[in-house]
Coordinates of C-alpha atoms in Angstrom, one line a residue:
M78 CA -26.6 112.4 157.9
S79 CA -29.0 109.7 158.8
V80 CA -28.2 107.0 161.2
L81 CA -28.9 104.4 158.6
T82 CA -29.5 104.9 154.9
A83 CA -30.7 102.3 152.5
V84 CA -31.6 102.1 148.8
T85 CA -33.1 98.7 148.8
V86 CA -35.3 96.8 151.1
I87 CA -33.0 94.8 153.4
P88 CA -34.5 91.7 155.0
S89 CA -34.3 91.1 158.7
V90 CA -32.9 87.6 158.3
M91 CA -30.4 86.0 155.9
Q92 CA -28.9 82.7 155.0
A93 CA -25.4 82.1 156.5
I94 CA -23.0 79.2 157.0
D95 CA -22.0 78.5 160.6
Y96 CA -21.2 75.7 162.9
A97 CA -22.4 74.8 166.4
E98 CA -19.3 72.8 167.5
P99 CA -15.8 72.5 166.1
G100 CA -15.2 69.5 163.8
G101 CA -14.8 68.4 160.2
P102 CA -16.2 70.1 157.2
E103 CA -19.6 68.5 157.8
V104 CA -20.2 70.8 160.8
L105 CA -20.7 73.7 158.4
V106 CA -24.5 74.1 157.9
A107 CA -26.7 76.8 156.4
G108 CA -29.2 78.5 158.6
E109 CA -31.2 81.8 159.1
V110 CA -29.6 84.5 161.2
P111 CA -30.3 88.2 161.7
V112 CA -28.9 90.6 159.1
P113 CA -26.2 92.6 160.9
V114 CA -26.6 96.3 161.3
P115 CA -23.6 98.6 160.5
A116 CA -22.2 100.7 163.4
Q117 CA -20.4 104.0 163.1
G118 CA -17.7 103.8 160.3
E119 CA -19.2 100.6 159.0
V120 CA -21.1 99.6 155.8
L121 CA -23.4 96.7 155.1
I122 CA -22.5 94.7 152.0
R123 CA -24.8 92.5 150.1
V124 CA -22.4 89.7 149.5
A125 CA -21.9 88.3 145.9
A126 CA -18.9 86.1 146.7
A127 CA -16.6 85.2 149.6
G128 CA -13.1 83.8 149.6
V129 CA -12.3 80.6 151.5
N130 CA -9.0 80.7 153.4
R131 CA -6.9 78.4 155.6
P132 CA -7.8 80.4 158.7
D133 CA -11.4 79.6 158.1
V134 CA -10.6 75.9 158.3
I135 CA -8.5 76.3 161.4
Q136 CA -11.3 78.3 163.0
R137 CA -13.9 75.6 162.2
Q138 CA -11.5 73.0 163.7
G139 CA -11.6 75.0 166.9
F140 CA -8.0 76.3 166.9
Y141 CA -8.5 79.9 165.8
P142 CA -11.3 81.6 167.6
P143 CA -12.7 84.9 166.3
P144 CA -11.2 87.9 168.0
P145 CA -13.4 89.8 170.5
G146 CA -16.4 91.4 168.8
A147 CA -16.0 89.5 165.5
P148 CA -18.8 87.4 164.1
H149 CA -18.7 83.7 164.8
I150 CA -19.6 83.0 161.1
P151 CA -16.5 82.2 159.1
G152 CA -15.2 84.3 156.2
L153 CA -12.5 86.9 156.1
E154 CA -12.9 88.4 152.7
I155 CA -16.0 89.4 150.6
A156 CA -17.1 91.2 147.5
G157 CA -20.5 92.7 146.8
T158 CA -22.5 95.9 146.8
I159 CA -22.8 98.4 149.7
V160 CA -26.5 98.6 150.6
Q161 CA -26.5 100.5 153.9
V162 CA -24.1 102.7 155.9
G163 CA -23.8 103.3 159.6
P164 CA -23.8 106.6 161.5
D165 CA -21.3 109.2 160.3
T166 CA -20.5 107.2 157.2
E167 CA -20.8 108.6 153.7
D168 CA -24.1 108.0 152.0
A169 CA -22.4 108.2 148.7
M170 CA -20.9 104.8 149.3
I171 CA -24.3 103.1 148.9
G172 CA -24.4 101.3 145.6
Q173 CA -20.7 101.0 145.3
P174 CA -19.2 97.6 144.3
V175 CA -16.5 96.8 146.8
C176 CA -14.3 94.0 148.2
A177 CA -13.3 94.1 151.8
L178 CA -11.2 92.4 154.5
V179 CA -13.4 91.5 157.4
A180 CA -12.8 89.9 160.8
G181 CA -15.5 87.3 160.1
G182 CA -19.0 86.9 158.8
G183 CA -18.2 86.5 155.1
Y184 CA -20.1 83.2 154.6
A185 CA -23.4 85.0 154.4
Q186 CA -25.8 86.9 152.2
Y187 CA -25.0 90.2 154.1
C188 CA -21.8 91.2 155.9
V189 CA -20.7 94.3 157.8
A190 CA -17.3 95.8 157.0
R191 CA -15.3 98.8 158.0
A192 CA -15.7 101.5 155.4
D193 CA -12.0 102.1 155.4
H194 CA -11.2 98.4 154.9
C195 CA -13.1 98.4 151.5
L196 CA -11.6 98.7 148.1
T197 CA -13.7 99.6 145.0
V198 CA -14.0 96.7 142.6
P199 CA -12.7 98.0 139.2
S200 CA -14.8 97.5 136.1
G201 CA -13.8 94.3 134.3
I202 CA -13.1 92.4 137.5
S203 CA -15.8 89.8 138.5
M204 CA -17.1 89.7 142.1
A205 CA -15.6 86.2 142.5
E206 CA -12.2 87.6 141.5
A207 CA -12.6 90.5 143.8
A208 CA -13.5 88.3 146.7
A209 CA -10.4 86.2 146.2
L210 CA -8.1 89.2 146.7
P211 CA -8.2 90.9 150.1
E212 CA -7.0 88.3 152.5
T213 CA -4.0 87.1 150.5
L214 CA -3.2 90.5 149.1
F215 CA -3.2 92.2 152.5
T216 CA -1.2 89.3 154.1
V217 CA 1.4 89.1 151.4
W218 CA 1.9 92.9 151.0
H219 CA 2.3 93.4 154.8
N220 CA 4.6 90.5 155.4
L221 CA 6.7 90.5 152.3
F222 CA 7.1 94.3 151.8
Q223 CA 6.4 95.9 155.2
R224 CA 7.8 93.3 157.6
G225 CA 10.2 91.6 155.1
Y226 CA 11.4 94.9 153.6
A227 CA 11.5 93.3 150.1
R228 CA 13.5 95.4 147.6
D229 CA 13.9 95.3 143.9
G230 CA 16.2 92.5 142.7
E231 CA 16.0 90.4 145.9
T232 CA 15.3 86.7 145.9
V233 CA 12.5 85.3 148.0
L234 CA 11.7 81.7 149.0
V235 CA 8.0 81.0 149.5
H236 CA 6.7 77.8 150.9
G237 CA 3.4 76.5 149.6
G238 CA 3.8 78.0 146.2
T239 CA 0.4 77.1 144.7
S240 CA -1.7 78.0 147.7
G241 CA -3.6 81.3 147.7
I242 CA -0.9 83.0 149.6
G243 CA 1.9 81.4 147.6
S244 CA 0.3 82.2 144.2
M245 CA -0.2 85.8 145.3
A246 CA 3.4 86.0 146.5
I247 CA 4.6 84.8 143.1
M248 CA 2.5 87.3 141.2
L249 CA 3.0 90.3 143.5
G250 CA 6.8 89.6 143.9
T251 CA 7.2 89.3 140.1
L252 CA 5.4 92.6 139.6
F253 CA 7.8 94.3 142.0
D254 CA 10.9 92.8 140.5
L255 CA 11.6 90.0 143.0
K256 CA 12.9 86.6 142.0
V257 CA 10.6 84.1 143.6
I258 CA 11.6 80.5 144.4
V259 CA 8.8 78.3 145.8
T260 CA 8.4 74.9 147.3
C261 CA 5.5 72.6 146.3
G262 CA 4.4 69.0 147.2
S263 CA 4.3 67.6 143.7
D264 CA 5.8 68.0 140.2
D265 CA 2.5 69.0 138.9
K266 CA 2.2 71.8 141.5
C267 CA 5.8 72.8 140.6
D268 CA 4.8 73.1 137.0
A269 CA 1.8 75.2 138.0
A270 CA 3.9 77.5 140.1
L271 CA 6.3 78.1 137.2
K272 CA 3.4 78.9 134.9
I273 CA 2.2 81.5 137.5
G274 CA 5.6 83.1 137.3
A275 CA 7.9 81.5 139.9
A276 CA 11.6 81.6 138.8
H277 CA 12.1 78.1 140.3
A278 CA 10.0 75.5 141.9
I279 CA 11.3 72.8 144.3
N280 CA 9.4 69.6 145.0
Y281 CA 10.1 69.3 148.7
K282 CA 9.0 65.7 148.8
T283 CA 11.8 64.6 146.4
H284 CA 14.5 67.3 147.0
D285 CA 16.0 68.9 150.0
F286 CA 14.9 72.5 149.6
V287 CA 17.9 73.8 151.6
E288 CA 20.4 72.2 149.2
E289 CA 18.3 73.3 146.2
V290 CA 18.2 76.9 147.3
K291 CA 22.0 76.9 147.8
K292 CA 22.5 75.6 144.3
L293 CA 20.0 78.1 142.8
T294 CA 21.6 81.1 144.5
G295 CA 25.3 80.0 144.0
G296 CA 25.6 79.4 147.7
K297 CA 24.5 82.9 148.7
G298 CA 21.0 82.1 149.9
V299 CA 17.8 84.2 149.6
E300 CA 17.2 87.5 151.2
I301 CA 13.7 86.6 152.5
V302 CA 11.8 83.5 153.4
L303 CA 7.9 83.7 153.5
D304 CA 7.0 80.7 155.7
M305 CA 3.6 79.2 156.3
V306 CA 5.0 76.0 158.0
G307 CA 6.9 77.1 161.1
G308 CA 8.1 74.3 163.4
S309 CA 11.1 72.3 162.1
Y310 CA 11.2 74.5 159.0
L311 CA 12.5 77.5 160.9
P312 CA 16.1 76.3 161.3
R313 CA 16.0 75.0 157.7
N314 CA 14.7 78.4 156.6
M315 CA 17.6 80.1 158.4
A316 CA 20.0 77.8 156.5
C317 CA 18.5 79.2 153.3
L318 CA 18.9 82.8 154.2
A319 CA 21.8 85.0 153.0
D320 CA 23.6 87.1 155.6
D321 CA 21.2 89.9 156.8
G322 CA 18.3 87.8 155.6
R323 CA 14.8 88.0 156.9
N324 CA 12.4 85.1 157.8
V325 CA 8.7 86.0 158.0
T326 CA 6.4 83.4 159.5
I327 CA 2.7 83.8 158.8
A328 CA 1.4 80.3 159.8
V329 CA 2.4 77.3 161.8
Q330 CA 1.0 74.4 160.0
G331 CA 4.2 72.4 160.9
G332 CA 4.3 73.3 164.6
M333 CA 4.5 76.2 167.0
T334 CA 8.0 75.7 168.4
A335 CA 11.4 75.3 166.9
D336 CA 15.0 74.6 168.0
I337 CA 17.3 77.2 166.6
S338 CA 20.7 78.6 167.1
V339 CA 20.7 82.1 168.6
L340 CA 24.4 82.4 167.8
E341 CA 23.6 81.9 164.1
I342 CA 21.1 84.7 164.3
M343 CA 23.8 87.0 165.8
R344 CA 26.7 85.9 163.6
R345 CA 24.8 86.3 160.3
R346 CA 22.6 89.2 161.4
L347 CA 19.4 87.4 160.6
T348 CA 15.9 88.8 161.3
L349 CA 13.1 86.4 162.5
T350 CA 9.7 88.0 162.4
G351 CA 6.0 87.2 161.6
S352 CA 2.5 88.3 162.1
T353 CA -1.2 87.4 162.1
L354 CA -3.5 89.8 160.4
R355 CA -7.0 89.0 161.8
P356 CA -6.4 90.4 165.4
R357 CA -4.7 93.6 164.2
S358 CA -6.4 96.9 165.0
N359 CA -8.9 98.6 162.7
V360 CA -6.6 101.5 162.4
F361 CA -3.7 99.3 161.2
K362 CA -5.9 97.5 158.6
A363 CA -7.2 100.9 157.4
L364 CA -3.6 102.1 156.8
L365 CA -2.8 98.8 155.1
A366 CA -5.8 99.1 152.8
D367 CA -4.9 102.7 152.0
E368 CA -1.3 101.7 151.0
I369 CA -2.6 98.8 148.9
S370 CA -5.1 101.1 147.2
R371 CA -2.2 103.4 146.1
E372 CA 0.6 100.9 145.4
V373 CA -1.2 97.7 144.2
W374 CA -4.8 98.4 143.3
P375 CA -3.9 100.2 140.0
M376 CA -2.4 96.8 138.8
V377 CA -5.7 95.1 139.7
A378 CA -7.6 97.7 137.6
T379 CA -5.3 97.1 134.6
G380 CA -5.5 93.3 134.9
E381 CA -1.8 93.0 135.7
L382 CA -2.7 91.4 139.0
S383 CA -5.6 89.0 139.2
P384 CA -6.2 86.0 141.5
I385 CA -6.0 82.4 140.4
I386 CA -9.3 80.8 141.2
H387 CA -9.2 77.0 141.4
S388 CA -12.8 76.4 142.1
R389 CA -16.2 78.0 143.0
Y390 CA -18.9 76.6 145.1
P391 CA -22.4 77.8 146.0
L392 CA -22.6 79.2 149.5
A393 CA -24.6 76.2 150.6
E394 CA -21.7 73.9 149.7
A395 CA -19.2 75.5 152.0
A396 CA -18.5 72.1 153.5
K397 CA -17.3 70.8 150.2
A398 CA -15.1 73.9 149.8
H399 CA -13.5 73.2 153.1
A400 CA -13.0 69.6 152.3
Q401 CA -11.1 70.6 149.2
M402 CA -9.0 73.1 151.1
E403 CA -8.1 70.4 153.6
S404 CA -7.2 68.0 150.8
G405 CA -4.6 70.4 149.5
D406 CA -5.7 69.5 146.0
L407 CA -5.9 73.0 144.6
V408 CA -3.9 75.7 142.9
G409 CA -4.9 79.2 144.0
K410 CA -8.1 80.2 145.7
I411 CA -11.5 78.8 146.5
V412 CA -14.5 81.1 146.3
L413 CA -18.1 80.8 147.6
E414 CA -20.7 82.4 145.3
V415 CA -23.7 83.8 147.0
G416 CA -27.0 83.6 145.1

């Protein structure tokens, strides 16, 4: 098999969005950079669309540096067409429409991905929709089902119910027979979460979500909390948990430390866990992609599971996309479309 195989002429340079120094959205600028070359086990994807995620914003602000070896260019999920493969990678993949979870580099015309981190885009699914899936789907599946051990009939509390993660948790949880309660920052967002499929939505600005969860569960509490806040939310999350409940933290927007009762954990047999996806090994991500392809991807192919896209921006307007992400004024995902 050839070291590199191509079916189209691939330029030596491409347009990409990057930043020289951390800062506000305005530091994101377009420029010309070399087209990456796929290594062994990798493919080069001509990007049609890239998802925008909260970690991209945190990276741009200077608080979430790329892991060793990852591109500095932001972007953790893409969709497009494979145009080149690296050594010992199947030539047959060339021409396939795929979406992929990547460690960075998505805000560009071309991006390298691990071949075993790619999922074939089903017919009837747009590239923009496909690009909005990997980061949230991989994150929710791993944390809700693999780390949280979610089982049919259980009740889950999800903070940030209309975010990309929150909306995916609602849809995925509903498909797997979970009852999903969410918190949101306004009545309008609560209404949107209910339309997505949440069983209940709590406006955390006007109601104490701990008291509301107790009312909604008849005092029992929920089996799982999927938390993107951390900080002072952790003891409140514990108060929402039923005995033997599991709290899974996936972000710390509210702070990195918390004051909790260890005795409460022992007495009620609670499990506190969490994870970050980006720094995990390629082997782990490949196993996760394989499980998702078997357990969830058929639902994407049939249209049972599709992302909610709030807005789309041209690649050159990535700064505007980040500004909207920071404003919190969205329901679902933001996608960059690459011309």
